[in-house]
GROMACS .gro file of C-alpha atoms in nm:
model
  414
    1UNK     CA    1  28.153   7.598   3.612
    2UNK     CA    2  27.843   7.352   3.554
    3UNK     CA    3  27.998   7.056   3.369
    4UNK     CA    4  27.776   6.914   3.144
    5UNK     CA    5  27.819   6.555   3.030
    6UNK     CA    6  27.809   6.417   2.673
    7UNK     CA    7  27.483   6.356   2.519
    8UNK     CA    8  27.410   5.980   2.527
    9UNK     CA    9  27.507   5.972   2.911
   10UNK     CA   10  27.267   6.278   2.966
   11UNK     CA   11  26.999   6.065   2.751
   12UNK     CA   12  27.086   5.760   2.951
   13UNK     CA   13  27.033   5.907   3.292
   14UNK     CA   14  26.735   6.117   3.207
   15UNK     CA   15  26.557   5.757   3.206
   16UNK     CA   16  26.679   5.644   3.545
   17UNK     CA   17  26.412   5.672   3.763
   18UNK     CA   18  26.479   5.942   4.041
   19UNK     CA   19  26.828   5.951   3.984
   20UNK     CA   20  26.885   6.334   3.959
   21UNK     CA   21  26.740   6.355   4.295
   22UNK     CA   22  26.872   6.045   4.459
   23UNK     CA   23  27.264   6.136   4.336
   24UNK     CA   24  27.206   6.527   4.365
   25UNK     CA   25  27.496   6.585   4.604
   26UNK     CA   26  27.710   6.233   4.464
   27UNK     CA   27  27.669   6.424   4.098
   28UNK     CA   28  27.777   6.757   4.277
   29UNK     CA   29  28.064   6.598   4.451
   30UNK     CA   30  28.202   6.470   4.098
   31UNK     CA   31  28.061   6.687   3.881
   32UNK     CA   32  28.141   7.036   4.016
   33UNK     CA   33  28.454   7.305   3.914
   34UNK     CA   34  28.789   7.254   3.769
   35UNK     CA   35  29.029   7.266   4.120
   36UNK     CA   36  29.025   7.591   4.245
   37UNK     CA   37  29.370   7.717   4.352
   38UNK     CA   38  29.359   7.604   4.704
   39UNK     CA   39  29.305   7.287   4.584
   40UNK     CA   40  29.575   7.163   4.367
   41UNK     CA   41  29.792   6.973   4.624
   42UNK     CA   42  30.018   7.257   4.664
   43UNK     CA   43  30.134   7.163   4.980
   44UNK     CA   44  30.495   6.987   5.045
   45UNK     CA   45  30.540   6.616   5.053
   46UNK     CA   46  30.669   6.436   5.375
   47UNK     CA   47  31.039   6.409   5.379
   48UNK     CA   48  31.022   6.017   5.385
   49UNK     CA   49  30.853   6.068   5.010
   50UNK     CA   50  31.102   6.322   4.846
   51UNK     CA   51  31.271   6.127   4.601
   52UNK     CA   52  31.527   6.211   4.296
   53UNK     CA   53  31.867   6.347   4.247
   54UNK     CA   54  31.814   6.623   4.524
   55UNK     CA   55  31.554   6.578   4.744
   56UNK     CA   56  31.277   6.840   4.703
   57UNK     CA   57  30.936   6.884   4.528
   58UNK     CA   58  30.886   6.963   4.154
   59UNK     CA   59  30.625   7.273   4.149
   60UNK     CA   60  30.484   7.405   3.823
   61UNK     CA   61  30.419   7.778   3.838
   62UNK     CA   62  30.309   8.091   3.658
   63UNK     CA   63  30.305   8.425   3.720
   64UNK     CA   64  30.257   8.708   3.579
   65UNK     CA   65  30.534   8.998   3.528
   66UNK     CA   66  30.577   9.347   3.382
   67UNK     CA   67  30.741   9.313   3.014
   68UNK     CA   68  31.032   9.523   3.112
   69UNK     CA   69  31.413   9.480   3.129
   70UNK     CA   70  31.482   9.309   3.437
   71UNK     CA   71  31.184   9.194   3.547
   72UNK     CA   72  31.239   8.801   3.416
   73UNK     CA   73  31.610   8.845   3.633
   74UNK     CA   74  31.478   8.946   3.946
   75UNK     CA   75  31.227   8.692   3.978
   76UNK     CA   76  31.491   8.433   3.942
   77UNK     CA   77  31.730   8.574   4.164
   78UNK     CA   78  31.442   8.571   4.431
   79UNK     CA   79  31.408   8.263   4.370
   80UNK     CA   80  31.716   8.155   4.408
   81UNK     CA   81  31.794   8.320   4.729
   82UNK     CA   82  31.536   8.036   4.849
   83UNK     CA   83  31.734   7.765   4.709
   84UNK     CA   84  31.473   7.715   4.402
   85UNK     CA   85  31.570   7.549   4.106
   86UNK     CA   86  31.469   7.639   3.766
   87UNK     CA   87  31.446   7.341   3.570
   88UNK     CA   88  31.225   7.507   3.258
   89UNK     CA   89  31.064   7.786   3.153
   90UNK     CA   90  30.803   7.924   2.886
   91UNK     CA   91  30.700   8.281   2.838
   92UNK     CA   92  30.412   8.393   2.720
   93UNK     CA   93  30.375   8.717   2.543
   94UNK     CA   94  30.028   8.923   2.643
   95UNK     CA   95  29.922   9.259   2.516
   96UNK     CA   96  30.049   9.402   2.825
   97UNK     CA   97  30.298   9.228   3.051
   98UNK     CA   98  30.429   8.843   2.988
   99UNK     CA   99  30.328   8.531   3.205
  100UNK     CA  100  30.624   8.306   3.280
  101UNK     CA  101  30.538   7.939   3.350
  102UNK     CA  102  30.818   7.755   3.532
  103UNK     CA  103  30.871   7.401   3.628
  104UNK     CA  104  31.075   7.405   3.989
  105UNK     CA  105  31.280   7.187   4.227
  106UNK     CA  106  31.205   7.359   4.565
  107UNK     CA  107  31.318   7.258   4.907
  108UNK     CA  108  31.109   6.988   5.089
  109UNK     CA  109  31.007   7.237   5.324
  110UNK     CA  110  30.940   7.545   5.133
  111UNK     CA  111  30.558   7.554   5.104
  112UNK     CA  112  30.365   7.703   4.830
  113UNK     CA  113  30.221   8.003   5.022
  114UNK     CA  114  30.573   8.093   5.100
  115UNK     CA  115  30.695   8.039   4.737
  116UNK     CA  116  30.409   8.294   4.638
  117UNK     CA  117  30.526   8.528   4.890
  118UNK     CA  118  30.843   8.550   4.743
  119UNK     CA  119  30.785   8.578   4.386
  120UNK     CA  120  30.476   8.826   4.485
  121UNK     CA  121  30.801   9.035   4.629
  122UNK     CA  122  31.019   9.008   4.324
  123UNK     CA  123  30.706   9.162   4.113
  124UNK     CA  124  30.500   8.877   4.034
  125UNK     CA  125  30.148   8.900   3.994
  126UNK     CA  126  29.811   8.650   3.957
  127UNK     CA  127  30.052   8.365   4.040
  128UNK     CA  128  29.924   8.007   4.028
  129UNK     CA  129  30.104   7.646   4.138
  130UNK     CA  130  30.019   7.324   4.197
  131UNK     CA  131  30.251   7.011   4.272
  132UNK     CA  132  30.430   6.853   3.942
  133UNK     CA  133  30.546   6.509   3.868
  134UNK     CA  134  30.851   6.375   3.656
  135UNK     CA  135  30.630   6.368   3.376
  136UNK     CA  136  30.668   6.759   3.389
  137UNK     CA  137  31.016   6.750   3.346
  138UNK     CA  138  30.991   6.709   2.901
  139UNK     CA  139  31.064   7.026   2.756
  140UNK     CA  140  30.721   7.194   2.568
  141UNK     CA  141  30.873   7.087   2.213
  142UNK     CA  142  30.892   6.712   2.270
  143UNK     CA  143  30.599   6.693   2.483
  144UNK     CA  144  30.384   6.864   2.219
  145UNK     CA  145  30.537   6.683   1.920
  146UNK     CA  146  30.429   6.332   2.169
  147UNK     CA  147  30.110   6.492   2.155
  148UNK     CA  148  30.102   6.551   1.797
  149UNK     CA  149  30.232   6.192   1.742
  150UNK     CA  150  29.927   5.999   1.932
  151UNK     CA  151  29.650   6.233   1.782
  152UNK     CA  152  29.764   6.125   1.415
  153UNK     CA  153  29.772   5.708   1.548
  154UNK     CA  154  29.412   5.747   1.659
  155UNK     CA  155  29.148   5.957   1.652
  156UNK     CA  156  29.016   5.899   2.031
  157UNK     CA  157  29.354   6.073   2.173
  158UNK     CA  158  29.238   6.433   2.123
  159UNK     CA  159  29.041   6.517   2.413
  160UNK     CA  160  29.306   6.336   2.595
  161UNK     CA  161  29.567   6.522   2.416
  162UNK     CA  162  29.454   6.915   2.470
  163UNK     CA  163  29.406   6.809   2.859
  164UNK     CA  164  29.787   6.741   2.836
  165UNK     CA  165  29.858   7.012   2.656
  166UNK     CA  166  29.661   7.282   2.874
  167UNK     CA  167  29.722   7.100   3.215
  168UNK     CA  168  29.379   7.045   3.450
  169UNK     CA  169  29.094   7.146   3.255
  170UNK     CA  170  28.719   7.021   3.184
  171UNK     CA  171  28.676   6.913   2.808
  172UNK     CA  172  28.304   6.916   2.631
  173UNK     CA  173  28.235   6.808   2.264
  174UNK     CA  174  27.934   6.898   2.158
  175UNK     CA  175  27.747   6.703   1.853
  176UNK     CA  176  27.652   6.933   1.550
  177UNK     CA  177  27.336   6.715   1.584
  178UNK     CA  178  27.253   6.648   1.959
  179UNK     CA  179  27.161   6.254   1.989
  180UNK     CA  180  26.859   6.341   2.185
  181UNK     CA  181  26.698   6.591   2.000
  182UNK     CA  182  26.684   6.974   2.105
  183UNK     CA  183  26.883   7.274   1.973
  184UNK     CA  184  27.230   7.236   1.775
  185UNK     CA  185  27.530   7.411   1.951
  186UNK     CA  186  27.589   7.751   1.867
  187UNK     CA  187  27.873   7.742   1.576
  188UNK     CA  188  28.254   7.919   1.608
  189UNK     CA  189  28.421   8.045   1.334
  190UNK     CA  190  28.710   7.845   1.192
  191UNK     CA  191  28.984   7.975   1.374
  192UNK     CA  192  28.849   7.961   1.700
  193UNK     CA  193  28.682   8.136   2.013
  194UNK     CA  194  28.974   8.269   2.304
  195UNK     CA  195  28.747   8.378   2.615
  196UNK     CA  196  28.955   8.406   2.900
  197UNK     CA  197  28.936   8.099   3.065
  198UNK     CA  198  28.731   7.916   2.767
  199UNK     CA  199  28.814   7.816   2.453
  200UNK     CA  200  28.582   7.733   2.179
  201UNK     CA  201  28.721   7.531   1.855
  202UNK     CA  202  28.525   7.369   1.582
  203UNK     CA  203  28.525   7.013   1.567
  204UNK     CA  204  28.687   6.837   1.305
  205UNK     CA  205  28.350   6.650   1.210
  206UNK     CA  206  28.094   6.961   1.321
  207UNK     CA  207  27.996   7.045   1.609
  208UNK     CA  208  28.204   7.280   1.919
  209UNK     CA  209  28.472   7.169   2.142
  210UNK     CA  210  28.492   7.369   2.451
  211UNK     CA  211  28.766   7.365   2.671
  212UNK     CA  212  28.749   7.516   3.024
  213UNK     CA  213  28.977   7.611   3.276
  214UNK     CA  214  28.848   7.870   3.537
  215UNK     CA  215  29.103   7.871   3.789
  216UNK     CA  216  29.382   7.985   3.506
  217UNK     CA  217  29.312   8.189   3.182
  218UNK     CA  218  29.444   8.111   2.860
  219UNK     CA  219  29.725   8.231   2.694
  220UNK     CA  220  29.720   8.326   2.297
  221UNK     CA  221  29.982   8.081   2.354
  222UNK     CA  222  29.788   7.775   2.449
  223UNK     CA  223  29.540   7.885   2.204
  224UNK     CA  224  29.736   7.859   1.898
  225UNK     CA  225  29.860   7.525   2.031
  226UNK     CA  226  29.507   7.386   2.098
  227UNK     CA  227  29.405   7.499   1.765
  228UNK     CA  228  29.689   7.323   1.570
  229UNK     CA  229  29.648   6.998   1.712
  230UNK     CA  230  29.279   6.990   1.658
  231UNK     CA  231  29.360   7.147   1.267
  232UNK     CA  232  29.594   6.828   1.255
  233UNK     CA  233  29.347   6.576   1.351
  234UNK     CA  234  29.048   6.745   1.125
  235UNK     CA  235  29.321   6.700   0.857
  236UNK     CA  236  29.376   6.348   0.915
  237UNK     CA  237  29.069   6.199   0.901
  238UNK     CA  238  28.884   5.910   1.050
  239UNK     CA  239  29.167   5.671   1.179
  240UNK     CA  240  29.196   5.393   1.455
  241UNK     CA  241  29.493   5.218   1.597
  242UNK     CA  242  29.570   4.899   1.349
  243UNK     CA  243  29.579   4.554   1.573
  244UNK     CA  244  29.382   4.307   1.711
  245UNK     CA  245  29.443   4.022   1.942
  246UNK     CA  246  29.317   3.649   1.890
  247UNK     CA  247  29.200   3.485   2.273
  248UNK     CA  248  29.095   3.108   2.332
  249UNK     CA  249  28.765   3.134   2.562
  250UNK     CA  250  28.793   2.870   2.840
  251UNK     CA  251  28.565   2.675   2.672
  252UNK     CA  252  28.792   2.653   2.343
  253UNK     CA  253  28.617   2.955   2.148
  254UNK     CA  254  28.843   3.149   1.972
  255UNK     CA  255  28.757   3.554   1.955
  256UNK     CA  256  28.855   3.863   1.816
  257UNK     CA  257  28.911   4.151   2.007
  258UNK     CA  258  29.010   4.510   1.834
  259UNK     CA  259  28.905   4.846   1.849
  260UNK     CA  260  28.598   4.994   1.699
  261UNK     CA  261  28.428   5.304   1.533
  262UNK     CA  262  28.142   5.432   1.336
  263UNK     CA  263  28.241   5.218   1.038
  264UNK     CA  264  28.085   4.927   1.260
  265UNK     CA  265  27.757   5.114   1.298
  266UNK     CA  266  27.535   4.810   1.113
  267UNK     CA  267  27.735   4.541   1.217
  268UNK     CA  268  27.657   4.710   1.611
  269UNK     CA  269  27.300   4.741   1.525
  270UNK     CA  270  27.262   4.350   1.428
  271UNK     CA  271  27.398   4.280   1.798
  272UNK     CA  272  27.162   4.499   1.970
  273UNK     CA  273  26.859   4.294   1.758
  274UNK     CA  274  26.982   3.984   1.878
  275UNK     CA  275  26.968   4.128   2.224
  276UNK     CA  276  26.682   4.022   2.470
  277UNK     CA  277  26.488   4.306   2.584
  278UNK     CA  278  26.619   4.270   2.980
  279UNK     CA  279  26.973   4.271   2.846
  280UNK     CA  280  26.936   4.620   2.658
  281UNK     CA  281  26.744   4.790   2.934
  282UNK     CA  282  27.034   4.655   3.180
  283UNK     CA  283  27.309   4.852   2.930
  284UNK     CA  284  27.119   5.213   2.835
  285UNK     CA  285  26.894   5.195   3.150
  286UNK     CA  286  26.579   5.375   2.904
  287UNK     CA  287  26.347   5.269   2.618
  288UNK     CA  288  26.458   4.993   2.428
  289UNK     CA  289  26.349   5.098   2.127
  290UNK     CA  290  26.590   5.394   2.164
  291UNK     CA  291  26.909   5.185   2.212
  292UNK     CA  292  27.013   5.243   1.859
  293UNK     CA  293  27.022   5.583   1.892
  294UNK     CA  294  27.330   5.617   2.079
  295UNK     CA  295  27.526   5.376   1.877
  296UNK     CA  296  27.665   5.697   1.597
  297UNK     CA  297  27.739   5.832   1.932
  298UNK     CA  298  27.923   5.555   2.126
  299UNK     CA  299  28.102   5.432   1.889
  300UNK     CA  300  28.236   5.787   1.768
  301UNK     CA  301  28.609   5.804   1.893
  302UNK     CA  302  28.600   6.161   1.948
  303UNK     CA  303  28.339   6.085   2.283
  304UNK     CA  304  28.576   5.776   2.433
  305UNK     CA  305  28.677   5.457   2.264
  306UNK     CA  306  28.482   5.120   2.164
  307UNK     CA  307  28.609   4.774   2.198
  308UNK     CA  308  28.431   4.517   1.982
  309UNK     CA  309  28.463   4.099   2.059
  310UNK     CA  310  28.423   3.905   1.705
  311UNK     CA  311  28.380   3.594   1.660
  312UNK     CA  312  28.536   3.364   1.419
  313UNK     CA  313  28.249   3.469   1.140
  314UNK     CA  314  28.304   3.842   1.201
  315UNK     CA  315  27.986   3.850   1.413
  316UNK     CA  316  28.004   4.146   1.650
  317UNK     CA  317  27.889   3.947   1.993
  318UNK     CA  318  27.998   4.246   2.244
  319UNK     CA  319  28.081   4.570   2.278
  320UNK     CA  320  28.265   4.770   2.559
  321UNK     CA  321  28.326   5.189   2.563
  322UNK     CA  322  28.551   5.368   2.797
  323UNK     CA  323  28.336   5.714   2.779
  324UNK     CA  324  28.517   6.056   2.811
  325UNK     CA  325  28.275   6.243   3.033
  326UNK     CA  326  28.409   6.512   3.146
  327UNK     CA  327  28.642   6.536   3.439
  328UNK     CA  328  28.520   6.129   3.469
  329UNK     CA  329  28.553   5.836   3.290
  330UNK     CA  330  28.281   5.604   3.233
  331UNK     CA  331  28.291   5.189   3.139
  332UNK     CA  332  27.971   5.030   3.036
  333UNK     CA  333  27.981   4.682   2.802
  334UNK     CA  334  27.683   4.522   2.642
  335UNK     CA  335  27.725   4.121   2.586
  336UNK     CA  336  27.501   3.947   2.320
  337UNK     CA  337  27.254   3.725   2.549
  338UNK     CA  338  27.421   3.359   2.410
  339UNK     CA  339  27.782   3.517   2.481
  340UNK     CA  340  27.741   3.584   2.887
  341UNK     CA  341  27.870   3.444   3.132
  342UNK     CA  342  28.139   3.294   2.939
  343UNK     CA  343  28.430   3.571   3.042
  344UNK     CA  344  28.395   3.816   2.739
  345UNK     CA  345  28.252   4.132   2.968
  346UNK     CA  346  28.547   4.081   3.209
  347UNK     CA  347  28.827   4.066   2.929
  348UNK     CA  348  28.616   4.367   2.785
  349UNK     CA  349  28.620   4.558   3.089
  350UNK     CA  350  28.988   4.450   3.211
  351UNK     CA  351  29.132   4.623   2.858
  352UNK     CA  352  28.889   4.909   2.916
  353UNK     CA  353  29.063   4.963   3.230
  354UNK     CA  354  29.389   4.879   3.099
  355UNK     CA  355  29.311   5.206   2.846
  356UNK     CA  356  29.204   5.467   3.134
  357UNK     CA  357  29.516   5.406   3.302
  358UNK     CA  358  29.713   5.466   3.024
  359UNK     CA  359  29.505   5.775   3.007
  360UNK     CA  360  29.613   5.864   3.328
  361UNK     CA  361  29.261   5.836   3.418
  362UNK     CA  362  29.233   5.780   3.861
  363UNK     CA  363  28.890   5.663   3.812
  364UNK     CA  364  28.644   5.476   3.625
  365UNK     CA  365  28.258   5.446   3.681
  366UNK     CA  366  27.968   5.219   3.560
  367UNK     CA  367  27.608   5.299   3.555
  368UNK     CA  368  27.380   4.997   3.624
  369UNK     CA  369  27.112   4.823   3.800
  370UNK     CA  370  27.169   4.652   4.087
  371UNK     CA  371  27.002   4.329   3.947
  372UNK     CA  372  27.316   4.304   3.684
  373UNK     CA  373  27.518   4.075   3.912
  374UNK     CA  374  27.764   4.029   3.581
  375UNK     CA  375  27.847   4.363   3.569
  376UNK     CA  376  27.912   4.355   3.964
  377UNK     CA  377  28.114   4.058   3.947
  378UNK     CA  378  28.303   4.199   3.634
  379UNK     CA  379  28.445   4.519   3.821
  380UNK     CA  380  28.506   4.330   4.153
  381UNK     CA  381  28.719   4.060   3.941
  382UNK     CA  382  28.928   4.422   3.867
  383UNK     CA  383  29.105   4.345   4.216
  384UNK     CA  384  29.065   4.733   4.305
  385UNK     CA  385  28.896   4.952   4.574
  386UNK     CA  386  28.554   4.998   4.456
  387UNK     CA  387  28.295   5.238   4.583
  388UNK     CA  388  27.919   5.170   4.560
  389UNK     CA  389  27.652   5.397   4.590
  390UNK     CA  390  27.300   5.249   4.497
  391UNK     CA  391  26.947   5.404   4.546
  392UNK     CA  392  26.605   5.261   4.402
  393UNK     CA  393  26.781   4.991   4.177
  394UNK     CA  394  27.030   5.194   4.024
  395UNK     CA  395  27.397   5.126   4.141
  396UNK     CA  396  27.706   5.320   4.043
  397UNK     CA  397  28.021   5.151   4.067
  398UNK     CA  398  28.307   5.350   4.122
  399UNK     CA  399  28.670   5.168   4.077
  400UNK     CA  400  28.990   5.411   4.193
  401UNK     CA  401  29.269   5.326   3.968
  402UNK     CA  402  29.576   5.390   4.240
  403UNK     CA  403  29.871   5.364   4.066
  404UNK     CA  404  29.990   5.049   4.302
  405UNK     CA  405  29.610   4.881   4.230
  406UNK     CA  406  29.700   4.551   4.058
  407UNK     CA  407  29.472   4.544   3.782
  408UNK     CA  408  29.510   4.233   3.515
  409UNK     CA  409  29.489   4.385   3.257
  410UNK     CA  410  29.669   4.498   2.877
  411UNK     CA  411  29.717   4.870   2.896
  412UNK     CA  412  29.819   4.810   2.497
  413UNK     CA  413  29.485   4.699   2.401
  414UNK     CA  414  29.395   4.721   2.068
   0.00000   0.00000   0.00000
């Protein structure tokens, strides 16, 4: 599956010079296929880190079986001839046969290629696992009704919210009117394209979501589910989170920091004129004269979400977007020239990261030059491991968000 990333960050690297050469295989590495089966961790965990109640490993699985009496019983007595708990189970109705997904507790040492074995033997077919968490262990009601919950707060949980509710998949949105230029996507009718391992929905505001999963089809299922959470948030509206939080500067300036959208499109395009030339080119890495293209785009919560700093006169003096691209997440800031150095791109970029790991995001990567020693110093001051690759003046800045990193940082941003 070729993933193709959003518009403004396929504008944005268009312009770098040499870059699709220079990062061919970096691009590859994290830009490639949804994990294939053999590559979902579905292998056992050491002893020393089985944990819980019983110690074992939580496996999600699905299989495939013949939608006949007894068919559902004998896979679970297999199973439990192997000392497998069933902790949950779905079924999903096909035109012929039913797929069963199943949440397990399975002995430390029972390894997945054995566990397929076995249900292969009680009449499974086309069966797929990969390791679970505790997080797996909500029923489908609440978890979806969580779901539901979040999309109606805010309008930047969707994408976010159909990769929970699908499991591992690759999420596009494509603009009804691409920011830079060319043909508009092809359209889907309004209840939807199911292909297999693709699904196509309309976006709430135009344009086609496409949701991809290769290793896994979909089930009508999944489908309908998809379809009713994005029908909720097209009935909804426009809508961001309500808050903002009021910070002293260490030199005694008091700012504003809250979220932002599209409704802040002017106020966005003020900033970027009171912007020196160098500092625009260091933040969309092109033209300057095209930097207010990708504003609509940016600050549109369906592609990521937008932090704004205000100052005491409602001045917008910096912006910061955590960018859904993909399998990736992307961080890039822009500070107004007279507002640098002064700590506002590190408290930007600290909540930014606070947000991704809420998100569940593992990673977070910024696009810059290797002259930007602000931006450098920003996501060192993150106090994670940070990988670098640079080539020709362009650096990318990779930050891996382990779940023991300390990050300061406000998950609960506004």
């Amino acid at each position: 599956m070729g993933q193709e990333i959003s518009d403004v960050t396929r504008a944005k690297r268009k312009n770098l010079v040499g870059l699709a050469t220079v990062f061919h295989s970096w691009w590859s590495r994290r830009h490639g296929h949804a994990p294939p089966t053999s590559d979902t961790d579905a292998r056992s965990l050491p002893p020393e880190r089985q944990t819980g109640p019983r110690a074992g490993v939580l496996w999600r699985m699905r299989t495939t079986v013949k939608d006949e009496p007894g068919s559902l019983a004998a896979l679970c007595t297999a199973l439990a001839g192997r000392q497998v708990d069933i902790l949950s189970l779905q079924t999903h109705p096909l035109a012929v046969g039913t797929v069963d997904e199943f949440l397990l507790r399975a002995p430390g040492e029972l390894e997945a290629s054995e566990l397929t074995r076995v249900v292969a033997a009680a009449g499974g077919a086309d069966t797929w696992i990969e390791r679970a968490d505790a997080h797996d262990l909500v029923d489908a009601p609440t978890r979806v009704l969580g779901l539901a919950a979040r999309t109606a707060l805010d309008a930047a949980e969707l994408p976010l919210a159909l990769r929970q509710l699908v499991g591992r998949c690759t999420i596009r949105q494509t603009p009804a009117v691409p920011v830079g230029g060319g043909r508009a996507p092809e359209g889907v009718p309004v209840e939807g394209v199911l292909e297999d391992t693709v699904m196509r929905l309309r976006a709430p505001e135009g344009g086609v979501i496409t949701v991809e999963r290769p290793y896994l089809p979909f089930t009508p299922t999944e489908f309908a589910r998809a379809r009713a959470l994005v029908d909720l948030d097209a009935r909804l509206g426009p809508r961001l989170p309500h808050g903002h939080d009021v910070l002293t500067l260490p030199e005694g300036n008091d700012i504003t920091v809250r979220r932002a959208d599209t409704r802040d499109l002017e106020a966005a395009r003020e900033m970027h004129e009171r912007c020196s030339a160098r500092t625009l080119g260091l933040r969309y890495h092109g033209p300057v004269g095209d930097a207010d293209r990708y504003l609509n785009h940016l600050l549109n919560p369906r592609f990521g979400r937008t932090l704004a700093v205000q100052t005491a006169s409602g001045r917008i003096v910096g912006l910061g977007h955590l960018l859904w691209d993909g399998d990736e997440t992307e961080v890039a800031l822009l500070v107004e020239d007279k507002w640098q150095r002064r700590g506002v791109g590190a408290e930007l970029l600290r909540r930014l990261v606070g947000m991704a790991l809420a998100a569940g995001c593992e990673s977070v990567y910024a696009v810059t030059q290797a002259s930007n020693t602000g931006m450098v110093a920003a996501m060192r001051g993150l106090g994670v491991p940070l990988d670098y690759q640079i080539e020709e003046g362009t650096l990318v800045i990779t930050a891996r968000l382990d779940v023991d990193a300390r990050v300061t940082t406000r998950a609960e941003a506004p």
